[in-house]
Backbone as a printed PyTorch tensor [residue, N CA C, xyz], in Angstrom:
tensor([[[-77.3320, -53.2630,   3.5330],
         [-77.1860, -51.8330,   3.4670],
         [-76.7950, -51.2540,   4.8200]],

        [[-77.4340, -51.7870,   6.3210],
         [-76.9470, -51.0320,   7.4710],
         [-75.6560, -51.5180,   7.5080]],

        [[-75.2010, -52.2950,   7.2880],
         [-73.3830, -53.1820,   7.7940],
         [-72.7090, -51.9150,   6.3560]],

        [[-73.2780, -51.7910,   5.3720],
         [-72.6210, -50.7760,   4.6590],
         [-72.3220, -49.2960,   4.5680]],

        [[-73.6260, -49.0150,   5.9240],
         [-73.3880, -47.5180,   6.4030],
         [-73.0830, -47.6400,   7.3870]],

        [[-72.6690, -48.1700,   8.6180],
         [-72.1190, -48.7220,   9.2790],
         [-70.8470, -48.4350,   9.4130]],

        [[-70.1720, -49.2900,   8.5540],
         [-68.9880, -49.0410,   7.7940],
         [-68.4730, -48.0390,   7.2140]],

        [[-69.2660, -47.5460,   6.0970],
         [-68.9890, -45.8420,   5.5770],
         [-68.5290, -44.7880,   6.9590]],

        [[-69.7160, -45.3200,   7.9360],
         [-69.9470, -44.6750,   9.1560],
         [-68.2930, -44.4750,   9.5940]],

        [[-67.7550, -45.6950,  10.1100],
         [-66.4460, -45.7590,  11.0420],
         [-65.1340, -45.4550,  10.0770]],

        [[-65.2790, -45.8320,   8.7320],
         [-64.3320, -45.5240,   7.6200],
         [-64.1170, -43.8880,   7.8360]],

        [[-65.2650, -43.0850,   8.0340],
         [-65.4420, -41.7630,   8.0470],
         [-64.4990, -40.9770,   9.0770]],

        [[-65.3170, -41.8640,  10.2360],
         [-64.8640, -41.2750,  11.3930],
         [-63.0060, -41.4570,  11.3850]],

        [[-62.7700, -42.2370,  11.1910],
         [-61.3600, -42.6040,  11.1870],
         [-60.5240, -41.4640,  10.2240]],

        [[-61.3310, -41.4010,   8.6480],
         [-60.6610, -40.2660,   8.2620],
         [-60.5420, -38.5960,   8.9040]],

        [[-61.2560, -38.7290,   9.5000],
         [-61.0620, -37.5500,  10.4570],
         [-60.6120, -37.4290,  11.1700]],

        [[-60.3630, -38.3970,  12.2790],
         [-59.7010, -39.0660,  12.7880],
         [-57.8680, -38.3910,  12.8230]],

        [[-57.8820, -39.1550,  12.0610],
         [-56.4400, -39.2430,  11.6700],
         [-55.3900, -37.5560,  11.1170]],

        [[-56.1690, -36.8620,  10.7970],
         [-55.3080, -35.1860,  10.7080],
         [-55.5520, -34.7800,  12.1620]],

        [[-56.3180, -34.4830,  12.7670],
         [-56.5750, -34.7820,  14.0370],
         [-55.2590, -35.3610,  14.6390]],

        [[-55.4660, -36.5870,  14.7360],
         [-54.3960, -37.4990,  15.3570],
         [-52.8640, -36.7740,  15.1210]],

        [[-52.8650, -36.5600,  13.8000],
         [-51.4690, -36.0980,  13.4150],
         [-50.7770, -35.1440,  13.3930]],

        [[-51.4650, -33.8240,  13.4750],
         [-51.0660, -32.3660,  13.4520],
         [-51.7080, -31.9430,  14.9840]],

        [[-52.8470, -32.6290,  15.6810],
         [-53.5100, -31.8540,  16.8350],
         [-51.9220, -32.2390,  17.8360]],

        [[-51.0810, -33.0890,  17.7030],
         [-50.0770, -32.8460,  18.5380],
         [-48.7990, -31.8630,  18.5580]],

        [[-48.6830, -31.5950,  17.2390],
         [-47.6890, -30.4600,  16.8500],
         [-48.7920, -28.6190,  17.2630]],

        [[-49.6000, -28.8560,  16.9250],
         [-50.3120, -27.4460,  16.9760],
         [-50.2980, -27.6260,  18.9620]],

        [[-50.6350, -28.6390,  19.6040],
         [-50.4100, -28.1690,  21.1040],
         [-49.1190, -28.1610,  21.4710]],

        [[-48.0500, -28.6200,  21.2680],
         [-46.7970, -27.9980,  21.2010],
         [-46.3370, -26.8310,  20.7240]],

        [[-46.9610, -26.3850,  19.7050],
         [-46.7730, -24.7380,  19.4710],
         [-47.0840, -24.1890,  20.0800]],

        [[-48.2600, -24.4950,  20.3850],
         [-49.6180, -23.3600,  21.3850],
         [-48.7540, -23.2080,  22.7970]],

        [[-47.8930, -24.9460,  23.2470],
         [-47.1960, -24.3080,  24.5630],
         [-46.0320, -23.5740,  24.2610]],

        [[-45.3960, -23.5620,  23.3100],
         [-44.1940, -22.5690,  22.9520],
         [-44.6930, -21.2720,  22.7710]],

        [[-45.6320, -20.6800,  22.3400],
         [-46.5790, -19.4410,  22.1640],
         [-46.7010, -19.4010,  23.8920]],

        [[-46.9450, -19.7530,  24.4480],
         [-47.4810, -19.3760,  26.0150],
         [-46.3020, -19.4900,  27.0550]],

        [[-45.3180, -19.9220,  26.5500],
         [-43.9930, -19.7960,  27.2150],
         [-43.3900, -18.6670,  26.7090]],

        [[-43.5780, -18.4400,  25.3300],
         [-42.7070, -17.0120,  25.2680],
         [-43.5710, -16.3410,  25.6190]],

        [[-44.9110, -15.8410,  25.4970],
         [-45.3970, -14.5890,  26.1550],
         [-44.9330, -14.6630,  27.3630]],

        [[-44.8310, -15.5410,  27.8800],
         [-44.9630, -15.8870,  29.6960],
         [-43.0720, -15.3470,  29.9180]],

        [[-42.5300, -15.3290,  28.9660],
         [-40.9750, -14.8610,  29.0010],
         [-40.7000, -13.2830,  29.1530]],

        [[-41.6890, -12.5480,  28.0710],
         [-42.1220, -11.5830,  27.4970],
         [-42.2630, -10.9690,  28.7300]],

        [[-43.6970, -11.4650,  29.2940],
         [-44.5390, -10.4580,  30.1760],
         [-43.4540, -10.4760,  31.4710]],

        [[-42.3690, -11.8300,  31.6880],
         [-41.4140, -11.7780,  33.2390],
         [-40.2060, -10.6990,  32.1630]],

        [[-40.1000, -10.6630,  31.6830],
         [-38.9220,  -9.5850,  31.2770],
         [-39.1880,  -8.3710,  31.3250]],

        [[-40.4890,  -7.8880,  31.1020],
         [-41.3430,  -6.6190,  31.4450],
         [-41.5020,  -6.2970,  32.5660]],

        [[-41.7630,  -7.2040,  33.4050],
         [-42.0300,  -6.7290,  35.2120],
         [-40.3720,  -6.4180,  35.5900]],

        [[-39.4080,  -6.5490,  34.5890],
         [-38.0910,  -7.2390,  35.7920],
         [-37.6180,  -5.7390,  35.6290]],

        [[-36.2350,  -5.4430,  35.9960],
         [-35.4050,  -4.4240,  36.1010],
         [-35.0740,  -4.5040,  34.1600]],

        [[-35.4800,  -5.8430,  33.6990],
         [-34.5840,  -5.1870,  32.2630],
         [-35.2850,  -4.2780,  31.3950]],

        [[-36.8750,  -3.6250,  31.6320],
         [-36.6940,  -2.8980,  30.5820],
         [-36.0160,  -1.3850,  30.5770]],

        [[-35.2500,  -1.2190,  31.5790],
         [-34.1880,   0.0060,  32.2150],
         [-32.9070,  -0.1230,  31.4250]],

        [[-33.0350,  -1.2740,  30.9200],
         [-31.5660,  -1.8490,  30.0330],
         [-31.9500,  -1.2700,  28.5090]],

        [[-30.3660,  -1.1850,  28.2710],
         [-30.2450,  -0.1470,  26.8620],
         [-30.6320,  -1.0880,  25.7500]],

        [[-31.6240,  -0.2030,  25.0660],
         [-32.4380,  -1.1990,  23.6680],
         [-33.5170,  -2.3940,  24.2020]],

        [[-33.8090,  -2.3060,  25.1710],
         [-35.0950,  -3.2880,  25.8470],
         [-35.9320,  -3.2910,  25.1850]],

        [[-36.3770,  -1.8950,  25.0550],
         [-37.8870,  -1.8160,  24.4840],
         [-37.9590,  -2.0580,  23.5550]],

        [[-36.9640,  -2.1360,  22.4090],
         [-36.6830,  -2.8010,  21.3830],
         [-36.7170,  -4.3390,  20.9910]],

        [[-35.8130,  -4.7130,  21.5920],
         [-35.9470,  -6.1900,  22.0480],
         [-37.2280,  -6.9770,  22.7910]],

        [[-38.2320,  -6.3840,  23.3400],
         [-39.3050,  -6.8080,  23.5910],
         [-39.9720,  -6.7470,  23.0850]],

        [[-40.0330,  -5.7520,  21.8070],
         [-41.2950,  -5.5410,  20.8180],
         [-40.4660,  -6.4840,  20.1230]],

        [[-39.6700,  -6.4070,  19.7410],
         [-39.0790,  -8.0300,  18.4690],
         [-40.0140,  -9.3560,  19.4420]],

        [[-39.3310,  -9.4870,  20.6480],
         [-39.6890, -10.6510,  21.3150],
         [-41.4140, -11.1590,  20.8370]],

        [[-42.0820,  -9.6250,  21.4320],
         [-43.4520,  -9.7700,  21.2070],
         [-44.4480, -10.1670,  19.3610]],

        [[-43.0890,  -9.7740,  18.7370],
         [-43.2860, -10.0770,  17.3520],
         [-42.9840, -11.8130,  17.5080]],

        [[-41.9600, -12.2160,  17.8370],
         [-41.7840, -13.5930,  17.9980],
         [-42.9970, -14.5710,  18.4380]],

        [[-43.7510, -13.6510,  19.7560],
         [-44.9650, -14.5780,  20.0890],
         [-45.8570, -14.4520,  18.9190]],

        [[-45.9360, -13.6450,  18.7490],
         [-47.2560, -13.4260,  17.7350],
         [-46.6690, -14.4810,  16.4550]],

        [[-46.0720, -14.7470,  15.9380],
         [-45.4480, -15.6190,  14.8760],
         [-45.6980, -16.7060,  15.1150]],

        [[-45.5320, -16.8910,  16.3250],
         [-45.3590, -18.5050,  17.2110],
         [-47.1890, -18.5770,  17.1980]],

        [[-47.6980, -18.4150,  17.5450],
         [-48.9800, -18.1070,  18.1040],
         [-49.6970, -18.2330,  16.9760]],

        [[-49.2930, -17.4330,  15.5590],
         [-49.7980, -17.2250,  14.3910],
         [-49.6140, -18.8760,  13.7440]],

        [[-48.4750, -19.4530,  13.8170],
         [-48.4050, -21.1630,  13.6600],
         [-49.1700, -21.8950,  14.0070]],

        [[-49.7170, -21.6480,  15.8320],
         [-50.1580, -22.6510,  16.0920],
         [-51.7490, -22.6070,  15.3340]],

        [[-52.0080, -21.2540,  15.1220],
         [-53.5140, -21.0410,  14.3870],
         [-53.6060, -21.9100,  13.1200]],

        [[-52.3350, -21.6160,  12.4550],
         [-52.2710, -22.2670,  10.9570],
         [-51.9820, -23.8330,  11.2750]],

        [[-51.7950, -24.6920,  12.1510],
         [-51.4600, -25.8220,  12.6860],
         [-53.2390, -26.6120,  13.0880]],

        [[-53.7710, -25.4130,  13.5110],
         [-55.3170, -25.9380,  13.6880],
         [-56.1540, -25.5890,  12.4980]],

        [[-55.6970, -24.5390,  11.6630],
         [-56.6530, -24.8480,  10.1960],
         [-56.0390, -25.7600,   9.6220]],

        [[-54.7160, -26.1950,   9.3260],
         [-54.6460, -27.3600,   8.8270],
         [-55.6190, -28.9420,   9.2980]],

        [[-56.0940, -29.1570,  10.5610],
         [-56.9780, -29.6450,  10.8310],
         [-57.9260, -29.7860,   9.9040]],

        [[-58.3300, -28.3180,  10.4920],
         [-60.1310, -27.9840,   9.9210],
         [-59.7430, -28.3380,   8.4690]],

        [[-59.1420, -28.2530,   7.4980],
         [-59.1540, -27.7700,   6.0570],
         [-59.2360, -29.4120,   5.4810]],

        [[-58.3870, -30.3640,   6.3670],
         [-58.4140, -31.5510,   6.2040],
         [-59.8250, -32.1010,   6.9760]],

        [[-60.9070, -31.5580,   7.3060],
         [-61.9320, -32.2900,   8.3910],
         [-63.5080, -31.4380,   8.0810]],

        [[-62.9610, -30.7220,   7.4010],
         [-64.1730, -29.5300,   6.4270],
         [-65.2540, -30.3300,   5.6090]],

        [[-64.6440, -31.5350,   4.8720],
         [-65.1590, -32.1920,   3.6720],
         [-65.4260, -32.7730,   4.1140]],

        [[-65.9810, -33.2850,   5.3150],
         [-67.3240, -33.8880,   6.1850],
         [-68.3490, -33.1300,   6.6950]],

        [[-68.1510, -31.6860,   6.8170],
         [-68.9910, -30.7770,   7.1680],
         [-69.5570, -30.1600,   6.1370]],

        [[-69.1310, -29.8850,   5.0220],
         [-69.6360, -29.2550,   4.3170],
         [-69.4410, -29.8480,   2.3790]],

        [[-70.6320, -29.6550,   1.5130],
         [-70.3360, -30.8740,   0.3960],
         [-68.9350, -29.9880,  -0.8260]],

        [[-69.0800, -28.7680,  -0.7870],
         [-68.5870, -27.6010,  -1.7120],
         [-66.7640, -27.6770,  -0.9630]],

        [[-66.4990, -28.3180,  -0.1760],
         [-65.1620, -28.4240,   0.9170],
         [-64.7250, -29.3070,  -0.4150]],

        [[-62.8560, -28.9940,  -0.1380],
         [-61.8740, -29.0110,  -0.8760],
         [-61.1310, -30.4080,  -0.4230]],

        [[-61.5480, -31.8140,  -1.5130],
         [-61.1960, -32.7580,  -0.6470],
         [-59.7210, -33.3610,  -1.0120]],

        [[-59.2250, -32.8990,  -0.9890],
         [-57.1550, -32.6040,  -1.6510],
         [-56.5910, -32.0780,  -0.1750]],

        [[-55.9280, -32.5690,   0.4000],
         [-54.8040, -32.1260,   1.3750],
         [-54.2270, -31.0060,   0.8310]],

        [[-54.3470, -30.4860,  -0.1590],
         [-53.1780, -29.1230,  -0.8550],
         [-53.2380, -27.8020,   0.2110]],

        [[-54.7100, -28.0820,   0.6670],
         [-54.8020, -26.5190,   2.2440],
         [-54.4380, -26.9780,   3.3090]],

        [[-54.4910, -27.9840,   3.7870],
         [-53.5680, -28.4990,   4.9190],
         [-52.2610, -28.5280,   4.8110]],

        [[-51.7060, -28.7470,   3.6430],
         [-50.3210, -28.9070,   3.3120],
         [-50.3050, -27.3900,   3.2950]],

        [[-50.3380, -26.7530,   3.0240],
         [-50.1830, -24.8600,   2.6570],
         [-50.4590, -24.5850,   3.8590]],

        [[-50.9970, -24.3800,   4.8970],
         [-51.2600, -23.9100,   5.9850],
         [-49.9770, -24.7660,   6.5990]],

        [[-50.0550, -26.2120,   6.8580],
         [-48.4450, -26.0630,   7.9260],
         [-47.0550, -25.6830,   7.2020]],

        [[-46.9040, -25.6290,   5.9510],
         [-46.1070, -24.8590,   5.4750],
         [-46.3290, -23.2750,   5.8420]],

        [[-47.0120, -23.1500,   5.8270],
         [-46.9530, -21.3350,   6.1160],
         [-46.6040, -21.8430,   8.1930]],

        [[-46.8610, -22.5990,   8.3430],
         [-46.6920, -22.8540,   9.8770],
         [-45.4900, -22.5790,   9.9880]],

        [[-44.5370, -23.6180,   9.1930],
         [-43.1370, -23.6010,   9.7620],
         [-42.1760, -22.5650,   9.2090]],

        [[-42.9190, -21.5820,   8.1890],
         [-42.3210, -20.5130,   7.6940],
         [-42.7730, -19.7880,   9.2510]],

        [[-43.3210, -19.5810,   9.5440],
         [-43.6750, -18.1950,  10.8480],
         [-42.8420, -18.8560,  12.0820]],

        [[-42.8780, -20.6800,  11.8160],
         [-41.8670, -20.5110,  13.1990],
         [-40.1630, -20.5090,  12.9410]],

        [[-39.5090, -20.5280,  11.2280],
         [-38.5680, -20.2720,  11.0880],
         [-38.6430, -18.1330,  11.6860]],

        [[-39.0160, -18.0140,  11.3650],
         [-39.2560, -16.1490,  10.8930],
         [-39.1590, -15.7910,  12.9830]],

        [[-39.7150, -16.4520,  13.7980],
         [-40.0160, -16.3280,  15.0840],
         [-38.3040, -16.9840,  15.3920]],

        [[-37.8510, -17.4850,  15.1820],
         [-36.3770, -18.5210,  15.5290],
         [-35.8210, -17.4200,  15.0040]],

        [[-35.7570, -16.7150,  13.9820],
         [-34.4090, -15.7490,  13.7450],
         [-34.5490, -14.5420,  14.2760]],

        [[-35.9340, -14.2630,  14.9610],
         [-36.0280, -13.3280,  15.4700],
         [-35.1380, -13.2380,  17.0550]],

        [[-35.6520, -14.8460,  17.6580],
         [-35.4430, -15.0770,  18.9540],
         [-33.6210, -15.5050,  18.9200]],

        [[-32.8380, -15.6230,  17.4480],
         [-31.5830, -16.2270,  18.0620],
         [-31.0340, -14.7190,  17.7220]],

        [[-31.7100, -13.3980,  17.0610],
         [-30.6810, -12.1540,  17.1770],
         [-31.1540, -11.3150,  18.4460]],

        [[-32.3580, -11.5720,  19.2620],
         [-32.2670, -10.9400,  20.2020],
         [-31.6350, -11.3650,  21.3120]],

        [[-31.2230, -12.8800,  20.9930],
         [-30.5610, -13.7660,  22.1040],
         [-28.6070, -13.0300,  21.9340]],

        [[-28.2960, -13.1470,  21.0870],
         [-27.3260, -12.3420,  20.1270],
         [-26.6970, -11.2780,  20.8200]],

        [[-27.8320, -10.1180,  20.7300],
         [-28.0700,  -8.9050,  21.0760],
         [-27.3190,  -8.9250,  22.6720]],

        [[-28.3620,  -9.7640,  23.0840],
         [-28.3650,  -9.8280,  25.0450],
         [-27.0760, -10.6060,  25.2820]],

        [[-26.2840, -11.7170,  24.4330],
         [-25.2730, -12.1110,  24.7370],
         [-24.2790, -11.3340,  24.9300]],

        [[-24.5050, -10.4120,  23.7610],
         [-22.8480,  -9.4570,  23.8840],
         [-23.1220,  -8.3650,  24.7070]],

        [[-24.4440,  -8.0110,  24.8590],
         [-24.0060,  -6.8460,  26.5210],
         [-24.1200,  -7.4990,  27.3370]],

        [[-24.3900,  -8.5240,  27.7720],
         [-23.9950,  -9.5750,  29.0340],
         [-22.1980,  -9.5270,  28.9390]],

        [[-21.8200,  -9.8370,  28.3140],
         [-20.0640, -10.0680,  28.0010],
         [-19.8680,  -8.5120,  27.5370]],

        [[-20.3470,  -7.6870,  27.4430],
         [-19.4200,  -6.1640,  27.0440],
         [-19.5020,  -5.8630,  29.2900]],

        [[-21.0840,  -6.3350,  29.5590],
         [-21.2390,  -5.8630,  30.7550],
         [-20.4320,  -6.6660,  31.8450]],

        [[-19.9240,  -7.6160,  31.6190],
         [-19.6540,  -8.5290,  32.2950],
         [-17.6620,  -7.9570,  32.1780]],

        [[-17.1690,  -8.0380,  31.4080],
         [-15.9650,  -7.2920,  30.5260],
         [-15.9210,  -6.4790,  31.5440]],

        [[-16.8200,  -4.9910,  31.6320],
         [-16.5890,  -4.0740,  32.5400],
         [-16.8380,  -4.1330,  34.0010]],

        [[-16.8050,  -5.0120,  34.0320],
         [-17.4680,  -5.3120,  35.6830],
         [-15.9690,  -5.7640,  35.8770]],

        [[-15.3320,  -6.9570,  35.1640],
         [-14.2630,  -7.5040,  35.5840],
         [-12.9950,  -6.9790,  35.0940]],

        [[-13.0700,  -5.4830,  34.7990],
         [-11.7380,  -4.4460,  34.3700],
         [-10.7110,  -4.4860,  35.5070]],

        [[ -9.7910,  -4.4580,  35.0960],
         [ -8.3380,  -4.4750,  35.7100],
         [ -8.6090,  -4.0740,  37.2970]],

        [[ -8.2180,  -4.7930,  37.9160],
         [ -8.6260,  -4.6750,  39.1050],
         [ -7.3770,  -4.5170,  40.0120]],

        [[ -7.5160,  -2.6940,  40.4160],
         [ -6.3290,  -2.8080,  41.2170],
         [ -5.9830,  -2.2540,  42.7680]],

        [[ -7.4060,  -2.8450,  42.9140],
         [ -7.7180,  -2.8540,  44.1960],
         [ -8.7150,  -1.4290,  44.8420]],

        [[ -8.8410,  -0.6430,  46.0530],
         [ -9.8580,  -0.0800,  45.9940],
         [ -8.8590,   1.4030,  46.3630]],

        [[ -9.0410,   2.3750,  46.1230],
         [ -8.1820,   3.4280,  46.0140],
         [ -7.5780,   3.5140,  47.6280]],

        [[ -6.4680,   4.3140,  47.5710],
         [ -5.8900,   4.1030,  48.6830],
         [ -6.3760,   5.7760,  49.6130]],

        [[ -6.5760,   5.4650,  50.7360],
         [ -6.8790,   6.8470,  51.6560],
         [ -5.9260,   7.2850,  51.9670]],

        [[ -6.4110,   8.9230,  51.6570],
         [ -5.3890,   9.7210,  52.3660],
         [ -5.3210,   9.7710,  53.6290]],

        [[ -3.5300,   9.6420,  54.1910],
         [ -3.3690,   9.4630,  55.1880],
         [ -3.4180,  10.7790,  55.8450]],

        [[ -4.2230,  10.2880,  57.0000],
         [ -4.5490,  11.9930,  58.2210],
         [ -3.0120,  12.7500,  58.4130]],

        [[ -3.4950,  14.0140,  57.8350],
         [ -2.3480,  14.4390,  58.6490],
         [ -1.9390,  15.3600,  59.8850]],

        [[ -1.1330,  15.2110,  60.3810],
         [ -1.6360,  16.2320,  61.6790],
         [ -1.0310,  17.6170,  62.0560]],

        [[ -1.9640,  18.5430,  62.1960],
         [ -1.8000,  19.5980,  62.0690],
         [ -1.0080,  20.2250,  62.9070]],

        [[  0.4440,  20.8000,  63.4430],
         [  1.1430,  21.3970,  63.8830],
         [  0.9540,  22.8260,  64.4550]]])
């Protein structure tokens, strides 16, 4: 009987183990993509761009983006728990179907955060090139001075 709980024992641990093992590396890769875009967020806020036309716009999208991103990595760590529950508790749901539903809702919030981040990228491309366009307008040199003339 002890070599059989024993066993139950490490069989256990291993199943826990293993969602752990498998999703705790994708959820800390989110968590650093969540802390790189705020960290993008908060340097675009200190800089000269929120003086730029539609900023404040584009930073509240941005800031919607973290929160999405951020909102994944949460659903990336209940997928954990949901798979690691039914050792803690006897009434726990012992079917992967909430782990599977939670990183699905994961990679829905980080598709939803990606289309956010490639139209504000979008956005900033073409007034970079409308701004860039007018910077490099026909250039025909710097106006010419009037020549002194002298008074008689």
């Amino acid at each position: 009987m002890k070599e059989l709980r024993a066993e139950a024992a490490r069989i256990q641990k291993g199943e826990i183990d293993k969602p752990v093992r498998e999703i705790a590396p994708l959820s800390l890769r989110v968590q650093e993509l969540a802390m790189q875009c705020t960290r993008q967020v908060h340097d675009l806020s200190v800089s000269q761009y929120p003086q730029t036309e539609d900023a404040a716009e584009d930073l509240a999208h941005l800031v919607g983006a973290c929160a999405q991103i951020s909102l994944a990595a949460t659903l990336c760590n209940l997928a954990i728990h949901h798979r690691t529950e039914v050792y803690l508790y006897e009434d726990a749901d012992p079917t992967p179907a909430t782990s599977i539903d939670q990183l699905r809702r994961a990679g829905e919030e980080m598709q939803r955060a990606s289309t956010t981040y490639r139209a504000v990228a979008q956005r900033l491309s073409r007034r970079l090139a409308s701004f860039t366009t007018r910077a490099e307008g026909p250039q025909h040199g710097p106006p010419a001075r009037p020549k002194p003339t002298r008074n008689r």
